[in-house]
CSV table of C-alpha atoms in Angstrom, one decimal:
chain,number,residue,atom,x,y,z
A,9,MET,CA,99.8,93.8,89.2
A,10,ALA,CA,96.6,92.7,90.8
A,11,THR,CA,93.9,95.3,91.4
A,12,GLY,CA,90.7,95.4,93.3
A,13,ARG,CA,88.8,95.1,90.1
A,14,THR,CA,89.5,91.4,89.5
A,15,HIS,CA,90.3,90.1,92.9
A,16,ARG,CA,87.9,90.1,95.8
A,17,PRO,CA,88.6,88.9,99.4
A,18,ALA,CA,87.7,85.3,100.0
A,19,THR,CA,86.0,85.8,103.4
A,20,ARG,CA,82.4,85.6,102.2
A,21,SER,CA,83.0,82.4,100.1
A,22,ARG,CA,84.7,80.8,103.1
A,23,GLY,CA,81.7,81.5,105.3
A,24,ILE,CA,83.5,83.8,107.9
A,25,PRO,CA,80.8,85.7,109.8
A,26,GLU,CA,80.7,89.5,109.3
A,27,ALA,CA,81.3,90.1,113.0
A,28,THR,CA,84.6,88.1,112.8
A,29,VAL,CA,85.6,90.0,109.6
A,30,ALA,CA,85.1,93.3,111.5
A,31,ARG,CA,87.5,92.1,114.2
A,32,LEU,CA,90.2,90.9,111.9
A,33,PRO,CA,91.7,94.4,111.4
A,34,LEU,CA,91.9,94.7,115.2
A,35,TYR,CA,93.9,91.5,115.4
A,36,LEU,CA,96.1,92.6,112.5
A,37,ARG,CA,96.9,95.9,114.1
A,38,ALA,CA,97.9,94.2,117.4
A,39,LEU,CA,99.9,91.6,115.6
A,40,THR,CA,101.7,94.2,113.4
A,41,ALA,CA,102.8,96.0,116.6
A,42,LEU,CA,104.1,92.7,118.0
A,43,SER,CA,105.9,92.0,114.7
A,44,GLU,CA,107.5,95.4,114.8
A,45,ARG,CA,108.9,94.6,118.2
A,46,SER,CA,110.2,91.2,116.9
A,47,VAL,CA,107.9,89.2,119.2
A,48,PRO,CA,107.8,85.7,117.7
A,49,THR,CA,104.8,84.2,119.4
A,50,VAL,CA,101.8,85.4,121.4
A,51,SER,CA,99.2,83.7,123.6
A,52,SER,CA,95.5,84.0,122.9
A,53,GLU,CA,95.1,85.9,126.2
A,54,GLU,CA,97.8,88.4,125.3
A,55,LEU,CA,96.6,89.0,121.8
A,56,ALA,CA,92.9,89.3,122.9
A,57,ALA,CA,93.9,91.9,125.5
A,58,ALA,CA,95.8,93.9,122.9
A,59,ALA,CA,92.9,93.7,120.5
A,60,GLY,CA,90.3,94.6,123.1
A,61,VAL,CA,88.3,91.3,122.9
A,62,ASN,CA,88.0,88.2,125.1
A,63,SER,CA,90.2,85.2,124.4
A,64,ALA,CA,87.4,82.8,123.8
A,65,LYS,CA,86.0,85.0,121.0
A,66,LEU,CA,89.5,85.4,119.5
A,67,ARG,CA,90.0,81.6,119.4
A,68,LYS,CA,86.6,81.2,117.8
A,69,ASP,CA,87.4,83.8,115.2
A,70,PHE,CA,90.8,82.2,114.4
A,71,SER,CA,89.1,78.8,114.0
A,72,TYR,CA,87.4,80.2,110.9
A,73,LEU,CA,90.9,80.9,109.5
A,74,GLY,CA,92.1,77.4,110.4
A,75,SER,CA,94.5,78.7,113.0
A,76,TYR,CA,94.4,77.0,116.4
A,77,GLY,CA,97.8,77.9,117.8
A,78,THR,CA,100.1,75.5,119.7
A,79,ARG,CA,99.4,74.6,123.3
A,80,GLY,CA,102.0,76.1,125.6
A,81,VAL,CA,103.5,78.1,122.8
A,82,GLY,CA,100.6,80.3,121.3
A,83,TYR,CA,100.3,81.7,117.9
A,84,ASP,CA,103.1,82.4,115.4
A,85,VAL,CA,103.0,86.2,115.0
A,86,GLU,CA,104.4,86.5,111.5
A,87,TYR,CA,102.2,83.6,110.2
A,88,LEU,CA,99.1,85.2,111.6
A,89,VAL,CA,100.0,88.6,110.1
A,90,TYR,CA,100.2,86.9,106.7
A,91,GLN,CA,97.1,84.8,107.2
A,92,ILE,CA,94.9,87.7,108.3
A,93,SER,CA,96.3,90.0,105.6
A,94,ARG,CA,95.5,87.3,103.0
A,95,GLU,CA,91.9,86.9,104.3
A,96,LEU,CA,91.4,90.7,104.2
A,97,GLY,CA,92.8,90.9,100.7
A,98,LEU,CA,95.7,93.0,101.8
A,99,THR,CA,98.4,90.9,100.0
A,100,GLN,CA,97.4,92.6,96.8
A,101,ASP,CA,97.2,96.2,95.5
A,102,TRP,CA,94.0,98.0,96.1
A,103,PRO,CA,93.8,101.3,94.2
A,104,ILE,CA,91.4,103.8,95.8
A,105,VAL,CA,90.1,107.2,94.8
A,106,MET,CA,89.3,109.9,97.3
A,107,VAL,CA,86.6,112.5,96.4
A,108,GLY,CA,86.4,115.7,98.4
A,109,ILE,CA,89.7,117.2,99.3
A,110,GLY,CA,88.7,119.8,101.9
A,111,ASN,CA,90.1,119.8,105.4
A,112,LEU,CA,89.0,116.2,106.2
A,113,GLY,CA,89.9,114.9,102.7
A,114,ALA,CA,93.3,116.5,102.8
A,115,ALA,CA,94.0,115.0,106.3
A,116,LEU,CA,93.0,111.5,105.0
A,117,ALA,CA,95.2,111.9,101.9
A,118,ASN,CA,98.2,112.7,104.2
A,119,TYR,CA,97.6,109.6,106.2
A,120,GLY,CA,100.8,107.5,105.8
A,121,GLY,CA,99.4,104.1,106.6
A,122,PHE,CA,97.6,103.3,103.4
A,123,ALA,CA,100.5,101.9,101.4
A,124,SER,CA,101.7,99.6,104.3
A,125,ARG,CA,98.2,98.2,104.6
A,126,GLY,CA,97.6,97.3,101.0
A,127,PHE,CA,96.0,100.4,99.6
A,128,ARG,CA,97.3,102.8,97.0
A,129,VAL,CA,95.7,106.2,96.6
A,130,ALA,CA,95.3,106.4,92.8
A,131,ALA,CA,93.7,109.9,92.7
A,132,LEU,CA,92.5,112.8,94.7
A,133,ILE,CA,89.4,114.4,93.2
A,134,ASP,CA,87.5,117.6,94.0
A,135,ALA,CA,84.7,119.7,92.4
A,136,ASP,CA,86.3,123.0,93.2
A,137,PRO,CA,88.2,124.2,90.0
A,138,SER,CA,90.6,126.3,92.3
A,139,MET,CA,91.8,123.0,93.8
A,140,VAL,CA,92.6,121.3,90.5
A,141,GLY,CA,96.4,120.9,90.1
A,142,ARG,CA,97.1,121.8,93.7
A,143,PRO,CA,99.4,119.2,95.4
A,144,VAL,CA,98.0,117.4,98.4
A,145,ALA,CA,100.1,114.7,100.0
A,146,GLY,CA,102.4,114.9,96.9
A,147,MET,CA,99.6,114.3,94.4
A,148,PRO,CA,97.9,116.9,92.2
A,149,VAL,CA,94.1,117.2,92.8
A,150,GLN,CA,92.1,116.3,89.7
A,151,PHE,CA,88.7,117.6,88.6
A,152,ILE,CA,85.5,115.8,89.3
A,153,ASP,CA,84.7,115.7,85.6
A,154,ASP,CA,87.4,113.2,85.1
A,155,LEU,CA,86.1,110.8,87.8
A,156,GLU,CA,84.9,108.1,85.4
A,157,ARG,CA,88.1,108.1,83.4
A,158,ILE,CA,90.2,107.9,86.5
A,159,VAL,CA,88.3,104.9,87.9
A,160,ALA,CA,88.5,103.1,84.6
A,161,GLU,CA,92.2,103.7,84.0
A,162,ASN,CA,93.3,102.7,87.5
A,163,GLY,CA,90.9,99.7,87.9
A,164,VAL,CA,89.5,101.3,91.0
A,165,SER,CA,86.9,99.3,93.0
A,166,ILE,CA,87.1,101.3,96.3
A,167,GLY,CA,86.1,104.9,96.7
A,168,VAL,CA,86.4,107.3,99.6
A,169,ILE,CA,83.8,110.1,99.9
A,170,ALA,CA,84.8,113.1,102.1
A,171,THR,CA,82.5,115.7,100.5
A,172,PRO,CA,79.8,117.8,102.1
A,173,ALA,CA,76.6,115.9,102.8
A,174,GLY,CA,74.7,117.5,99.9
A,175,ALA,CA,77.1,116.3,97.3
A,176,ALA,CA,77.7,112.8,98.7
A,177,GLN,CA,74.9,110.9,97.0
A,178,GLN,CA,75.6,112.3,93.6
A,179,VAL,CA,79.3,111.4,94.0
A,180,CYS,CA,78.3,108.0,95.2
A,181,ASP,CA,76.1,107.4,92.1
A,182,ARG,CA,78.9,108.4,89.8
A,183,LEU,CA,81.4,106.1,91.5
A,184,VAL,CA,79.0,103.2,91.4
A,185,ALA,CA,78.1,103.9,87.7
A,186,ALA,CA,81.9,104.0,87.0
A,187,GLY,CA,82.4,100.5,88.5
A,188,VAL,CA,83.3,101.2,92.1
A,189,THR,CA,81.8,98.5,94.3
A,190,SER,CA,83.0,99.5,97.8
A,191,ILE,CA,82.7,102.9,99.4
A,192,LEU,CA,84.0,104.4,102.6
A,193,ASN,CA,81.7,107.3,103.5
A,194,PHE,CA,82.9,110.2,105.7
A,195,ALA,CA,80.0,112.5,104.6
A,196,PRO,CA,77.4,113.0,107.3
A,197,THR,CA,74.6,111.4,105.4
A,198,VAL,CA,73.2,107.9,104.6
A,199,LEU,CA,74.0,106.8,101.1
A,200,SER,CA,71.7,104.7,98.9
A,201,VAL,CA,73.4,102.1,96.8
A,202,PRO,CA,72.3,99.1,94.7
A,203,ASP,CA,72.8,95.5,95.7
A,204,GLY,CA,76.4,94.4,95.4
A,205,VAL,CA,77.9,97.7,96.6
A,206,ASP,CA,79.3,97.8,100.1
A,207,VAL,CA,79.3,101.0,102.1
A,208,ARG,CA,81.1,101.6,105.4
A,209,LYS,CA,80.2,104.9,107.2
A,210,VAL,CA,82.5,106.8,109.5
A,211,ASP,CA,80.6,109.5,111.4
A,212,LEU,CA,82.7,111.3,114.1
A,213,SER,CA,79.7,113.3,115.4
A,214,ILE,CA,77.7,110.1,116.1
A,215,GLU,CA,80.6,108.5,117.9
A,216,LEU,CA,81.0,111.7,120.0
A,217,GLN,CA,77.3,111.7,120.8
A,218,ILE,CA,77.6,108.1,122.0
A,219,LEU,CA,80.5,109.0,124.2
A,220,ALA,CA,78.4,112.0,125.6
A,221,PHE,CA,75.7,109.5,126.5
A,222,HIS,CA,78.1,107.4,128.5
A,223,GLU,CA,79.6,110.4,130.2
A,224,GLN,CA,76.1,111.6,131.2
A,225,ARG,CA,75.4,108.1,132.6
A,226,LYS,CA,78.6,108.0,134.6
A,227,ALA,CA,77.9,111.5,136.0
A,228,GLY,CA,74.5,110.2,137.1
A,229,GLU,CA,76.0,107.2,138.8
A,230,GLU,CA,78.5,109.4,140.6
A,231,ALA,CA,75.7,111.6,141.8
A,232,GLY,CA,74.0,108.6,143.5
A,233,GLY,CA,72.1,107.2,140.6
A,234,GLU,CA,70.0,110.2,139.9
A,235,ALA,CA,69.6,110.9,136.2
A,236,ILE,CA,71.3,114.2,135.3
A,237,LEU,CA,69.9,116.2,132.4
A,238,PRO,CA,72.0,118.8,130.6
A,239,PRO,CA,71.1,122.3,131.9
A,240,VAL,CA,69.5,123.4,128.6
A,241,VAL,CA,67.3,120.3,128.4
A,242,ARG,CA,66.3,120.6,132.1
A,243,ASP,CA,65.4,124.3,131.8
A,244,ALA,CA,63.5,123.7,128.5
A,245,ALA,CA,61.4,120.9,130.0
A,246,ALA,CA,60.0,123.4,132.5
A,247,VAL,CA,58.9,125.9,129.8
A,248,THR,CA,55.6,125.5,128.0
A,249,PRO,CA,55.5,126.1,124.2
A,250,ALA,CA,53.8,129.4,124.8
A,251,GLU,CA,56.7,130.5,126.9
A,252,GLY,CA,59.3,129.5,124.3
A,253,ARG,CA,61.8,131.8,122.7
A,254,LYS,CA,60.9,133.9,119.6
A,255,GLY,CA,62.3,132.5,116.4
A,256,PRO,CA,62.3,133.9,112.9
A,257,ASP,CA,58.9,132.3,112.2
A,258,GLY,CA,57.3,133.2,115.5
A,259,ASP,CA,57.1,131.3,118.7
A,260,MET,CA,59.7,128.5,118.9
A,261,PRO,CA,58.8,125.4,121.0
A,262,ALA,CA,60.8,125.1,124.1
A,263,VAL,CA,61.7,121.5,123.3
A,264,MET,CA,62.3,120.9,119.6
A,265,PRO,CA,61.4,117.6,118.1
A,266,ALA,CA,64.3,115.3,117.2
């Protein structure tokens, strides 16, 4: 059985831009939904709308794959599912290890979509001895001391980090030293990795902050274009440092530096 250790996706060697690679999973998700409804063909406009991009960008992206569709007919759904899956390396088995089986890690472990998308959870790992042996998603949690052995025995090249921020870099270093070359990071910290190691970061708090920014902008537009500051910020801006609240180390500036 092929593993991530010996087989890498062909996208880089074929010169597919990273922006296009980032959109391929969106197309695959939309196409998979169409396939499940037994839809045989789809137009570029319909597929672009389902994926949330414009049709011109979609056609350009598919040109890198050598898929141009048929005028008046569109794209063959099943063939595109296969073609994109192949480009993303999803037609082979990708064993992954997940480190940090707290609330978030357990939720990720229970996600049922890994297997259908080409990923096999080879091991769940945690540093808490009380977690060892406890079944999560039908698998016993293994101890962090066995990380290197687990990676080697399963030919793992993809690791998922869901630890607290303070432990993430050490876990990352151990994964890389063991041979892992791609990491999906859920810890709220930036990881430092050597060349040749890919890191994708998922930070829910940052995404929520971006949404909060847009909500504030929309509120300002609804109020006639006047910028609206959150009450705490507006009140704090009117207070001088000398008037700030008392903190454990004395006067606390009214507006704390970012």
